[in-house]
Tab-separated table of C-alpha atoms and ligand atoms in Angstrom:
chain	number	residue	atom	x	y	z
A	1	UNK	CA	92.790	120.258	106.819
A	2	UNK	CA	95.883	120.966	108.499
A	3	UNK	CA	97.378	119.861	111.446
A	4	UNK	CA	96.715	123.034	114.015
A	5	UNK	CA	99.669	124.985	114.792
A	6	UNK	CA	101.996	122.078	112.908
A	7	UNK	CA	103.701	120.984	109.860
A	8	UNK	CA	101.614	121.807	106.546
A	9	UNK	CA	102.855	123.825	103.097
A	10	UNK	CA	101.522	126.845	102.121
A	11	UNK	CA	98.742	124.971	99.898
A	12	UNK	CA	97.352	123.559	103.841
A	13	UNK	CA	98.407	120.591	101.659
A	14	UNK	CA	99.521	118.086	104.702
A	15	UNK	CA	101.900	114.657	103.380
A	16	UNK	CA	103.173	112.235	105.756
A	17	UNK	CA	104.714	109.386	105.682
A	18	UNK	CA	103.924	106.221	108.470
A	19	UNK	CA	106.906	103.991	109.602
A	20	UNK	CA	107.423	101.321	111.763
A	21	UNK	CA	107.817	97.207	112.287
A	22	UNK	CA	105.149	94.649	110.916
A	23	UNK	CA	102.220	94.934	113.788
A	24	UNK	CA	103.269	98.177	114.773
A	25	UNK	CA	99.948	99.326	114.134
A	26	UNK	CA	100.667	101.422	111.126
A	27	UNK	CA	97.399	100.139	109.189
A	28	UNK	CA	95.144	100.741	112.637
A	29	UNK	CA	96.904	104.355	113.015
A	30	UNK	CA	96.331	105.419	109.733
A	31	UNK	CA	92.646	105.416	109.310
A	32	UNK	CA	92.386	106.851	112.221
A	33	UNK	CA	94.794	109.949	110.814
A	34	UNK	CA	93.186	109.542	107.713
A	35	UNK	CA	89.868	110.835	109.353
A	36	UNK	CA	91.526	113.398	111.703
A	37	UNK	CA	92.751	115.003	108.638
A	38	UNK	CA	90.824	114.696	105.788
A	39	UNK	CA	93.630	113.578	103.401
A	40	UNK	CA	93.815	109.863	101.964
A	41	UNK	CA	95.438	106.808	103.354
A	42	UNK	CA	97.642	104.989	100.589
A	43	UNK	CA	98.563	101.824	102.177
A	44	UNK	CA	100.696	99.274	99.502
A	45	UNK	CA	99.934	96.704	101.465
A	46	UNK	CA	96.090	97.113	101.634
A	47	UNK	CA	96.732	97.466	97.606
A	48	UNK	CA	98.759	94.629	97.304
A	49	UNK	CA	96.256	92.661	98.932
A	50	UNK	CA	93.184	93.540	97.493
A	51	UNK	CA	95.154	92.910	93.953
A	52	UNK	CA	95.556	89.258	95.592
A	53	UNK	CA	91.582	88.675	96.447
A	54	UNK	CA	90.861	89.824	92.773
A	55	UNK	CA	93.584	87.269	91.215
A	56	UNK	CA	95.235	90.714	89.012
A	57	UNK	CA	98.479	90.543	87.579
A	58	UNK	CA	99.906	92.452	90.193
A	59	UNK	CA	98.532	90.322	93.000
A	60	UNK	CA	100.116	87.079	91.156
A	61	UNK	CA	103.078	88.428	91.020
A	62	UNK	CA	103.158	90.134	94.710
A	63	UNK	CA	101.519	87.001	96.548
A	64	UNK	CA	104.967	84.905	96.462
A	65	UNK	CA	106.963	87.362	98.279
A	66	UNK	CA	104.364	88.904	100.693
A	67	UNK	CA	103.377	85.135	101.778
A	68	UNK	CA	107.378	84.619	102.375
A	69	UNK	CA	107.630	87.401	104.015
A	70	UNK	CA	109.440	89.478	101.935
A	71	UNK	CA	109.288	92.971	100.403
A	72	UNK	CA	107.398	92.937	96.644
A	73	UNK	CA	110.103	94.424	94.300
A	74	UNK	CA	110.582	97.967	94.283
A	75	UNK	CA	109.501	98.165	90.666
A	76	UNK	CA	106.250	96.666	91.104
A	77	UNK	CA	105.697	98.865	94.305
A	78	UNK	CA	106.890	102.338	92.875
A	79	UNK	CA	104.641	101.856	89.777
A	80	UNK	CA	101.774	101.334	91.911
A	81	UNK	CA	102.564	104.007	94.469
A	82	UNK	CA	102.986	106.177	91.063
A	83	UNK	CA	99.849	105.819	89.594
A	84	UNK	CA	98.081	106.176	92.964
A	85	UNK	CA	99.854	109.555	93.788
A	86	UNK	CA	98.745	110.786	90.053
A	87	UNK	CA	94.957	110.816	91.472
A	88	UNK	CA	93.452	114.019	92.185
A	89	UNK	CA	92.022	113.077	95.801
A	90	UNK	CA	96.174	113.261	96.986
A	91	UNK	CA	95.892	117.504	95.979
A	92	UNK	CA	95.163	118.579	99.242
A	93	UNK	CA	97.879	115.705	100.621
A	94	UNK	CA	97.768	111.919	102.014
A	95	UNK	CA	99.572	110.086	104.707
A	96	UNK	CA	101.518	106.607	102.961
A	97	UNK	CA	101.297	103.897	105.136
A	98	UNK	CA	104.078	101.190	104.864
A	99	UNK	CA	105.820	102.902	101.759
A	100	UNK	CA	108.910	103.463	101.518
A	101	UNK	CA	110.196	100.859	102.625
A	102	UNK	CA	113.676	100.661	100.787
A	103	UNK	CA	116.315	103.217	99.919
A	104	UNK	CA	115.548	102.944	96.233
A	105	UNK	CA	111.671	103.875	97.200
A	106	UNK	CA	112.865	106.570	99.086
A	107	UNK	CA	114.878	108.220	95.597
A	108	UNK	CA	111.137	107.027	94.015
A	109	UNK	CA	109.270	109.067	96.257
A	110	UNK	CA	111.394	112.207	96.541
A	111	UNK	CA	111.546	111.731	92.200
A	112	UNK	CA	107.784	111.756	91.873
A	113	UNK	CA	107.104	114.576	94.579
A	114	UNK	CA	109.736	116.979	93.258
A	115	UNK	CA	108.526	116.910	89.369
A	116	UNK	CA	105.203	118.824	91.457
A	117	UNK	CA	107.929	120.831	93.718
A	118	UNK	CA	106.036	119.058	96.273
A	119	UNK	CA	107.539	117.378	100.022
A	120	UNK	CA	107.165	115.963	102.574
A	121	UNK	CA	105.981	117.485	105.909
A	122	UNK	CA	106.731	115.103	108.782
A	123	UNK	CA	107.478	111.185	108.906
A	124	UNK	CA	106.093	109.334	111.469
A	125	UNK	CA	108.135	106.767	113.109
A	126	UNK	CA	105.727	104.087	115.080
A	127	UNK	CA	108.309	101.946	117.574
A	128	UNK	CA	106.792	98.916	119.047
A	129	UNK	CA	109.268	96.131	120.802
A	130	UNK	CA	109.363	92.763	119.309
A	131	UNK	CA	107.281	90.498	121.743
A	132	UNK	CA	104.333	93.290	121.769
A	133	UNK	CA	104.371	93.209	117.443
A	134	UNK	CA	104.406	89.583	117.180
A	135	UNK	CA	101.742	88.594	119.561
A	136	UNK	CA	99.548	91.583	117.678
A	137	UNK	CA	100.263	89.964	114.800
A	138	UNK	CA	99.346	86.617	116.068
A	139	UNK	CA	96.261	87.907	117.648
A	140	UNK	CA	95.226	88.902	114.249
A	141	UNK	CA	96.014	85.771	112.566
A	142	UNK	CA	93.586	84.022	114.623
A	143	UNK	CA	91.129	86.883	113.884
A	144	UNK	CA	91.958	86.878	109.941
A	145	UNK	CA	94.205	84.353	109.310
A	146	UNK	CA	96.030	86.688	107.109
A	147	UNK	CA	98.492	84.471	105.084
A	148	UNK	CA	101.407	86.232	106.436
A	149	UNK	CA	100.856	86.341	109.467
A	150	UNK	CA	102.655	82.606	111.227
A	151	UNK	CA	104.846	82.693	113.871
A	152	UNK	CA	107.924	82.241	110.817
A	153	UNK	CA	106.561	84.240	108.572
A	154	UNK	CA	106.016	87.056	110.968
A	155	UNK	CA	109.724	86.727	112.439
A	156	UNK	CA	111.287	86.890	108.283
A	157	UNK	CA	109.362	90.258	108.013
A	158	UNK	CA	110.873	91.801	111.418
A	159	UNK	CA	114.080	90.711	110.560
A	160	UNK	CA	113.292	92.197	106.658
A	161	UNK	CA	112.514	95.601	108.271
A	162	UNK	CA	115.368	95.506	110.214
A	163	UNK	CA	117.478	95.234	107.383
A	164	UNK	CA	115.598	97.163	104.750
A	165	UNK	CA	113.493	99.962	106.455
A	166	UNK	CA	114.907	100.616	109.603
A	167	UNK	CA	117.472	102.516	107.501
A	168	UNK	CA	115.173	104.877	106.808
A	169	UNK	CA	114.628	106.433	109.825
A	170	UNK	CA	118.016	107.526	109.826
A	171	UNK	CA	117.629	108.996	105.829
A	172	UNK	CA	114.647	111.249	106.913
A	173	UNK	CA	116.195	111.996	110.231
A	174	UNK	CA	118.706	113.769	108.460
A	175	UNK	CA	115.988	115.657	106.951
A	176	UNK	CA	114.641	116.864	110.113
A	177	UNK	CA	111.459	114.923	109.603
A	178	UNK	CA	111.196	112.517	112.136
A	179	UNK	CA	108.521	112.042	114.759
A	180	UNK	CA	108.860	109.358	116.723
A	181	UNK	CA	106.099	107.812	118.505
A	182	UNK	CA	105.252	105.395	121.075
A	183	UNK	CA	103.278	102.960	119.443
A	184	UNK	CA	102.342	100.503	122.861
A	185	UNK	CA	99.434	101.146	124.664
A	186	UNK	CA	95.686	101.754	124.031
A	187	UNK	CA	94.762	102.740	120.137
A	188	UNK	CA	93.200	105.794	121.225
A	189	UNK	CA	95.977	106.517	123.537
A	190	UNK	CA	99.178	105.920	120.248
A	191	UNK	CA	96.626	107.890	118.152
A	192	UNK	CA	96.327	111.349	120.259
A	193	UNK	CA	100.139	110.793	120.952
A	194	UNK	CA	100.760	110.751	116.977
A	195	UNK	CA	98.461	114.206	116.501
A	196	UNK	CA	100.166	116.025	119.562
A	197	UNK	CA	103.241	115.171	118.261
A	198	UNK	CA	102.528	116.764	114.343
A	199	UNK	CA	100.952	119.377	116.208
A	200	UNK	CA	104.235	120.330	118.407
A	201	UNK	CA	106.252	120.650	115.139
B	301	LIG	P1	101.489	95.782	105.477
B	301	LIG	O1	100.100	95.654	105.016
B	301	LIG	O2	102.037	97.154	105.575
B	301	LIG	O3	101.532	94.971	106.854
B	301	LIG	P2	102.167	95.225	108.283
B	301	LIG	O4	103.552	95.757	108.203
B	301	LIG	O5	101.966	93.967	109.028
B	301	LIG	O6	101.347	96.343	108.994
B	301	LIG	P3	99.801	96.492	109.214
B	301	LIG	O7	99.532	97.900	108.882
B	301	LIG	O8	98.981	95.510	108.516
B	301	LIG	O9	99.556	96.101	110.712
B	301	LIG	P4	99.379	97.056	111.948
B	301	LIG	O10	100.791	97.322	112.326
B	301	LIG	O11	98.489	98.225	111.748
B	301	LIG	O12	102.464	94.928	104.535
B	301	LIG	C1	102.206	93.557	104.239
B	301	LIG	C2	103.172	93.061	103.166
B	301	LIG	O13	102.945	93.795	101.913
B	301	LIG	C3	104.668	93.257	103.430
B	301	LIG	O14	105.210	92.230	104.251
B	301	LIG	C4	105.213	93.237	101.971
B	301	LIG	O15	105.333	91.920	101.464
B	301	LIG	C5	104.170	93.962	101.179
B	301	LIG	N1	104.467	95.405	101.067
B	301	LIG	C6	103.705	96.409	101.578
B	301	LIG	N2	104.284	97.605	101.299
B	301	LIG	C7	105.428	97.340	100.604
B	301	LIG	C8	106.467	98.157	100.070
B	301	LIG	N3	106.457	99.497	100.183
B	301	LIG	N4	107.502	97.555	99.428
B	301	LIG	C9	107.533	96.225	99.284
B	301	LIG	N5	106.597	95.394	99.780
B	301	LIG	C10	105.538	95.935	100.440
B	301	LIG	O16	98.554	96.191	112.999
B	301	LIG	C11	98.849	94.869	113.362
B	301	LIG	C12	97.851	94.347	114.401
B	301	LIG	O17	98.043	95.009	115.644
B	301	LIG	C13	96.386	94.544	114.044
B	301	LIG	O18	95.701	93.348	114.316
B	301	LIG	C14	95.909	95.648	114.975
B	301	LIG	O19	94.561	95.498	115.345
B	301	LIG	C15	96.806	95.470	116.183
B	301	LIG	N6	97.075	96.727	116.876
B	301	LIG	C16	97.365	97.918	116.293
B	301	LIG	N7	97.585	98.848	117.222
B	301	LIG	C17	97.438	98.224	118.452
B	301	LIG	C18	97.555	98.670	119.811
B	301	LIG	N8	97.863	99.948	120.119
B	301	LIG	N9	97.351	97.753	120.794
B	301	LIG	C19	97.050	96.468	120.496
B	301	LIG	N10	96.910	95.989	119.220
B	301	LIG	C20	97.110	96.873	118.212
């Protein structure tokens, strides 16, 4: 499906990209995309931490650094991003949620897209302020007592974004890609904010 009257290729193949702070509600925003479109969510974190519950390699390796707060190494992450994107349920397009997330993943990303002549068709930029993300996040802690989710842990990973992602914006910007979005306020609300924004492209 493709968004009506927005960004899409000729294919009606639709790829986008989901950006913004820890708690921003990236994870909550794209399942709800997911559905409105029909194309896959990919989120690395949901992959790193599944990898975690079922004690895998990868998840002994990425555990450290997500319980610290910190990113997983971009070689870990761009394998597994790699493989993912090489399954056939992405042919008709999918929205990545939380990757990239470095400058390095960006050059991954555009690498593995253009060997298929493929891009991207809009990035969404999700902007939440600081008090709002962390008391989400501790909300949720008390829900699901994620491991990553404490008060310290929670204030490492905003300051990580700062540093590492928030570049990004800037990158795809240049690209004409951006969208940026709200994302305070009722879920329902952020969500028909995100599709009248794709659609107004
Ligand atoms: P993620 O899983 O992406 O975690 P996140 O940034 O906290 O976002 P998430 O999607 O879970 O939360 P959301 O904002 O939707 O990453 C976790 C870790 O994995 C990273 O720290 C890193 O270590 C590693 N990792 C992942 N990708 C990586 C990469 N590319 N490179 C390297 N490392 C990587 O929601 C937060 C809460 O807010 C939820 O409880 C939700 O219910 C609530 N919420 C959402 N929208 C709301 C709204 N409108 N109003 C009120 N509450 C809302």
């Amino acid at each position: 499906m493709t968004v009506p009257g927005g960004a899409s290729d000729a294919s009606g193949a639709l790829r986008l990209l989901l950006i913004g702070p820890p708690g921003a509600g990236k994870g909550t925003q794209a399942a709800r995309l997911s559905e409105a479109y029909g194309i896959p969510a990919i989120s690395t974190g949901d992959i790193f931490r599944e990898n975690v519950k079922n004690g895998t390699e990868l998840g002994v390796q990425a555990k450290g650094y997500m319980d610290a707060g910190q990113y997983v190494p971009d070689s870990l992450t761009n394998d597994l991003v790699r493989d993912r994107l090489s399954q056939p349920d992405v042919a008709d397009g999918f929205l990545l949620d939380g990757y990239p997330r470095t400058l390095q993943q960006v050059e991954e990303l555009d690498g593995i897209l253009g060997v298929d002549g493929f891009s991207l068709d809009a990035v969404v930029v999700l902007t939440a302020d600081t008090d709002e993300v962390v008391t989400r996040l501790l909300k949720r802690s008390a829900e699901q007592g994620r491991s990553d989710d404490t008060e310290e842990v929670i204030r490492k990973r905003l300051d990580v974004y700062e540093e590492q992602t928030a570049p990004l914006v800037a990158v795809y910007d240049e690209r004409g890609l951006v969208v940026n979005v709200d994302g305070l306020g009722d879920i329902d609300v952020v969500t028909g904010r995100i599709i009248a924004a794709l659609a107004a492209r």
